[in-house]
């Protein structure tokens, strides 16, 4: 059974909700085109999440999906697992409505909530076995990332894990260096997109992305209290994105 919690009207929504809605309307189609072409390595990320579930959660568990989008990765990953509850969080109502369709008919409880990811984590102390966040924490500046990681640590039950996939940069690289390094290379890599689609995407990356070096993601996780932090997977080629595992 799926429960969809949205704000009754626009006035109750946080100020940045309209930003997320714009992101959804203008960029979701482009993002989906990339995802279908495995441009953001969802295939490998899904395999990593499945392996973690198989090796660590041979028992009932709960799964919190931050910035879930249409929840399609989680739907695949959780198939055949012992998950009892899936919570999907996103600021975009259309994304949650897609997620409700994707999750229709699953055997576990599903709750989809129109919430900011940090607020959602703060409201779920010691309640999650697995938290997954795909490509959404890098919008936060470094101090907010630290706060987010500390809140994530508190939201996990003992033995719980947090897994994320986020942009990474070289040690000492500025954001300007990062965007300069990637502008033409990314155009080549994302050749499936038209020039107009790529321009939309590039504008988002150029204005919203704050990558961190892999060693800083690890250090921030350790400072937040995680007992172990590992880089699990790095996108092939030059430094662009990695998946990290944070163990409570
Ligand atoms: C790049 S997509 C990632 C979707 C999915 N996690 C994945 O890995 O493919 C970003 C999603 O995050 C949502 N989003 C962005 N900022 C958010 C925030 N602060 N709180 C909740 N959702 C957010 C957007 O609405 C969008 O659905």
Coordinates of C-alpha atoms and ligand atoms in Angstrom, one line a residue:
X1 CA 0.0 0.0 0.0
X2 CA 1.4 3.4 -1.0
X3 CA 0.9 6.6 1.1
X4 CA 1.6 9.9 -0.7
X5 CA 2.1 12.9 1.5
X6 CA 2.2 16.2 -0.3
X7 CA 1.6 19.8 0.9
X8 CA -2.1 20.7 0.6
X9 CA -1.3 23.9 -1.1
X10 CA 1.8 25.8 -2.3
X11 CA 1.9 28.0 0.9
X12 CA 2.9 25.1 3.1
X13 CA 5.8 24.1 0.9
X14 CA 9.4 25.3 1.6
X15 CA 10.6 28.2 -0.5
X16 CA 13.0 26.0 -2.5
X17 CA 10.1 23.6 -3.5
X18 CA 9.4 25.7 -6.6
X19 CA 13.1 25.3 -7.6
X20 CA 12.8 21.5 -7.3
X21 CA 9.6 21.6 -9.4
X22 CA 11.4 23.6 -12.1
X23 CA 14.2 21.1 -12.0
X24 CA 11.7 18.3 -12.5
X25 CA 9.8 19.9 -15.3
X26 CA 12.7 21.2 -17.3
X27 CA 15.4 18.7 -16.6
X28 CA 13.8 15.4 -15.6
X29 CA 13.2 14.3 -19.2
X30 CA 16.9 15.1 -20.0
X31 CA 18.1 13.2 -16.9
X32 CA 15.9 10.2 -17.8
X33 CA 17.5 10.1 -21.2
X34 CA 20.9 10.0 -19.6
X35 CA 19.8 7.4 -17.1
X36 CA 18.4 5.2 -19.8
X37 CA 21.8 5.4 -21.6
X38 CA 23.5 4.5 -18.2
X39 CA 25.2 7.9 -18.4
X40 CA 25.1 8.2 -14.6
X41 CA 26.0 4.5 -14.0
X42 CA 22.7 3.6 -12.4
X43 CA 23.3 0.0 -13.5
X44 CA 26.5 -0.3 -11.5
X45 CA 25.0 1.6 -8.5
X46 CA 22.0 -0.7 -8.5
X47 CA 24.4 -3.7 -8.4
X48 CA 26.3 -2.2 -5.5
X49 CA 23.1 -1.6 -3.5
X50 CA 21.9 -5.1 -4.2
X51 CA 25.2 -6.6 -3.1
X52 CA 25.1 -4.6 0.1
X53 CA 21.6 -5.7 0.8
X54 CA 22.3 -9.3 0.1
X55 CA 25.4 -9.5 2.2
X56 CA 24.2 -7.4 5.2
X57 CA 20.4 -7.5 5.4
X58 CA 19.3 -11.1 5.3
X59 CA 16.6 -9.9 7.7
X60 CA 13.7 -7.4 7.6
X61 CA 14.9 -3.9 7.0
X62 CA 13.7 -0.4 6.2
X63 CA 15.0 1.8 3.3
X64 CA 14.9 5.6 3.1
X65 CA 15.4 7.0 -0.4
X66 CA 16.5 10.7 -0.3
X67 CA 15.7 12.8 -3.4
X68 CA 14.0 9.6 -4.8
X69 CA 12.9 11.0 -8.1
X70 CA 10.7 8.4 -9.7
X71 CA 12.0 5.6 -7.3
X72 CA 12.8 3.3 -10.2
X73 CA 16.3 2.4 -9.0
X74 CA 14.9 1.5 -5.5
X75 CA 12.1 -0.6 -7.1
X76 CA 14.7 -2.7 -8.9
X77 CA 17.2 -2.9 -6.0
X78 CA 14.6 -4.0 -3.4
X79 CA 13.0 -6.7 -5.6
X80 CA 13.2 -10.1 -3.8
X81 CA 14.7 -8.5 -0.6
X82 CA 13.4 -8.6 2.9
X83 CA 12.5 -4.9 2.9
X84 CA 9.4 -4.1 5.1
X85 CA 9.1 -0.3 4.5
X86 CA 10.3 2.1 1.7
X87 CA 10.2 5.8 2.4
X88 CA 10.8 8.1 -0.6
X89 CA 11.5 11.8 -0.1
X90 CA 11.5 14.4 -2.8
X91 CA 10.6 18.1 -3.0
X92 CA 9.0 17.6 -6.4
X93 CA 5.3 16.5 -6.4
X94 CA 5.4 15.3 -10.0
X95 CA 8.4 13.1 -9.1
X96 CA 6.5 11.6 -6.2
X97 CA 3.5 10.9 -8.4
X98 CA 5.7 9.0 -10.8
X99 CA 7.2 7.2 -7.8
X100 CA 3.7 6.2 -6.7
X101 CA 3.1 4.6 -10.2
X102 CA 6.5 2.9 -10.1
X103 CA 5.9 1.4 -6.7
X104 CA 2.4 0.3 -7.4
X105 CA 1.8 -3.3 -6.4
X106 CA 5.0 -3.9 -4.3
X107 CA 4.6 -6.2 -1.3
X108 CA 6.2 -3.8 1.3
X109 CA 4.8 -0.5 2.8
X110 CA 5.6 2.6 0.7
X111 CA 5.4 6.2 2.0
X112 CA 6.3 9.0 -0.4
X113 CA 6.7 12.5 1.2
X114 CA 7.1 16.0 -0.3
X115 CA 9.9 17.1 2.0
X116 CA 13.4 18.5 2.0
X117 CA 16.0 15.8 2.4
X118 CA 17.7 17.3 5.4
X119 CA 14.3 18.0 7.2
X120 CA 13.3 14.4 6.5
X121 CA 16.5 13.0 8.0
X122 CA 16.2 15.1 11.1
X123 CA 12.6 13.8 11.6
X124 CA 13.7 10.2 11.6
X125 CA 16.1 9.6 14.5
X126 CA 17.4 6.0 14.7
X127 CA 14.8 4.7 12.4
X128 CA 16.5 3.6 9.2
X129 CA 18.5 0.5 8.3
X130 CA 19.6 1.7 4.8
X131 CA 19.6 5.3 3.5
X132 CA 20.3 5.9 -0.1
X133 CA 20.8 9.3 -1.8
X134 CA 21.6 9.5 -5.5
X135 CA 23.2 12.8 -6.9
X136 CA 21.5 15.3 -4.5
X137 CA 23.8 16.1 -1.5
X138 CA 26.4 17.9 -3.7
X139 CA 24.0 20.9 -4.0
X140 CA 24.9 21.7 -0.4
X141 CA 27.9 23.8 0.5
X142 CA 30.6 22.0 2.6
X143 CA 29.3 23.1 6.0
X144 CA 25.8 22.0 5.1
X145 CA 27.2 18.6 3.8
X146 CA 28.9 18.1 7.2
X147 CA 25.6 18.9 9.0
X148 CA 23.7 16.5 6.7
X149 CA 26.2 13.7 7.3
X150 CA 25.9 14.2 11.1
X151 CA 22.1 14.0 10.8
X152 CA 22.3 10.9 8.6
X153 CA 24.4 9.2 11.2
X154 CA 21.7 10.0 13.8
X155 CA 18.9 8.7 11.5
X156 CA 20.4 5.3 11.2
X157 CA 19.8 2.4 13.6
X158 CA 22.9 0.7 15.0
X159 CA 24.4 -1.4 12.1
X160 CA 22.7 0.8 9.5
X161 CA 24.4 2.1 6.4
X162 CA 24.2 5.2 4.3
X163 CA 25.2 5.0 0.6
X164 CA 25.4 7.9 -1.8
X165 CA 26.6 8.7 -5.3
X166 CA 27.9 12.3 -5.7
X167 CA 30.3 14.4 -7.9
X168 CA 33.9 14.4 -6.9
X169 CA 36.8 16.7 -7.8
X170 CA 40.6 16.6 -7.6
X171 CA 42.3 17.6 -4.4
X172 CA 42.6 21.4 -4.3
X173 CA 40.5 21.9 -7.4
X174 CA 38.2 24.9 -7.3
X175 CA 34.6 24.8 -8.7
X176 CA 35.8 26.9 -11.6
X177 CA 38.6 24.4 -12.3
X178 CA 36.1 21.5 -12.1
X179 CA 33.6 23.1 -14.5
X180 CA 36.4 24.1 -16.9
X181 CA 37.8 20.5 -16.8
X182 CA 34.4 19.0 -17.5
X183 CA 32.6 21.3 -20.0
X184 CA 33.9 19.8 -23.3
X185 CA 34.6 16.3 -21.9
X186 CA 31.1 16.0 -20.5
X187 CA 29.6 17.1 -23.8
X188 CA 31.5 14.2 -25.5
X189 CA 30.4 11.7 -22.8
X190 CA 26.8 12.8 -22.9
X191 CA 26.6 12.7 -26.7
X192 CA 23.1 11.2 -26.4
X193 CA 21.7 14.6 -25.5
X194 CA 20.9 17.3 -28.1
X195 CA 22.7 20.7 -27.8
X196 CA 19.7 22.3 -26.2
X197 CA 19.3 19.4 -23.7
X198 CA 23.0 19.6 -22.9
X199 CA 22.9 23.3 -22.4
X200 CA 20.1 22.9 -19.8
X201 CA 22.1 20.2 -18.0
X202 CA 25.3 22.1 -18.1
X203 CA 23.7 25.2 -16.7
X204 CA 22.5 23.1 -13.7
X205 CA 26.0 21.6 -13.2
X206 CA 27.7 25.0 -13.5
X207 CA 25.4 26.7 -11.0
X208 CA 24.3 24.0 -8.6
X209 CA 27.0 21.5 -8.2
X210 CA 29.6 21.6 -5.4
X211 CA 31.8 18.5 -5.7
X212 CA 34.3 17.4 -3.1
X213 CA 37.5 15.3 -3.4
X214 CA 36.9 11.7 -2.4
X215 CA 39.2 11.9 0.6
X216 CA 37.1 14.9 1.9
X217 CA 33.9 12.9 1.6
X218 CA 35.6 10.2 3.6
X219 CA 37.0 12.6 6.2
X220 CA 33.6 14.4 6.6
X221 CA 31.9 11.0 7.2
X222 CA 34.4 10.1 9.8
X223 CA 34.0 13.4 11.5
X224 CA 30.2 12.9 11.5
X225 CA 30.7 9.8 13.6
X226 CA 30.6 7.0 11.0
X227 CA 32.8 4.1 12.1
X228 CA 33.9 3.3 8.5
X229 CA 33.7 5.2 5.2
X230 CA 34.7 3.8 1.9
X231 CA 34.7 4.8 -1.8
X232 CA 32.9 1.9 -3.4
X233 CA 32.8 2.8 -7.1
X234 CA 34.4 5.6 -9.2
X235 CA 33.0 6.5 -12.6
X236 CA 35.5 5.4 -15.3
X237 CA 37.8 8.1 -16.7
X238 CA 38.8 11.3 -15.0
X239 CA 37.4 12.2 -11.5
X240 CA 33.7 13.0 -11.9
X241 CA 31.4 11.0 -9.6
X242 CA 31.8 8.2 -7.0
X243 CA 29.7 6.1 -4.7
X244 CA 30.5 6.0 -1.0
X245 CA 29.5 3.7 1.9
X246 CA 29.1 5.1 5.4
X247 CA 28.7 2.6 8.2
X248 CA 27.2 3.6 11.4
Ligands
LIG1 C1 19.4 14.3 -10.1 S1 17.8 13.8 -9.5 C2 18.3 12.3 -8.7 C3 17.2 11.3 -8.7 C4 17.6 9.9 -8.1 N1 18.0 10.0 -6.7 C5 18.7 9.3 -8.9 O1 19.7 8.8 -8.4 O2 18.5 9.1 -10.1 C6 17.5 14.9 -8.3 C7 16.1 14.8 -7.5 O3 16.3 15.4 -6.3 C8 15.2 16.2 -5.9 N2 15.7 17.2 -5.0 C9 16.6 18.2 -5.2 N3 16.8 18.8 -4.1 C10 16.1 18.3 -3.1 C11 15.9 18.6 -1.7 N4 16.6 19.5 -1.1 N5 15.0 17.8 -1.0 C12 14.3 16.8 -1.7 N6 14.4 16.5 -3.0 C13 15.3 17.2 -3.7 C14 14.7 16.7 -7.3 O4 13.3 17.0 -7.2 C15 14.9 15.5 -8.2 O5 13.8 14.6 -8.2

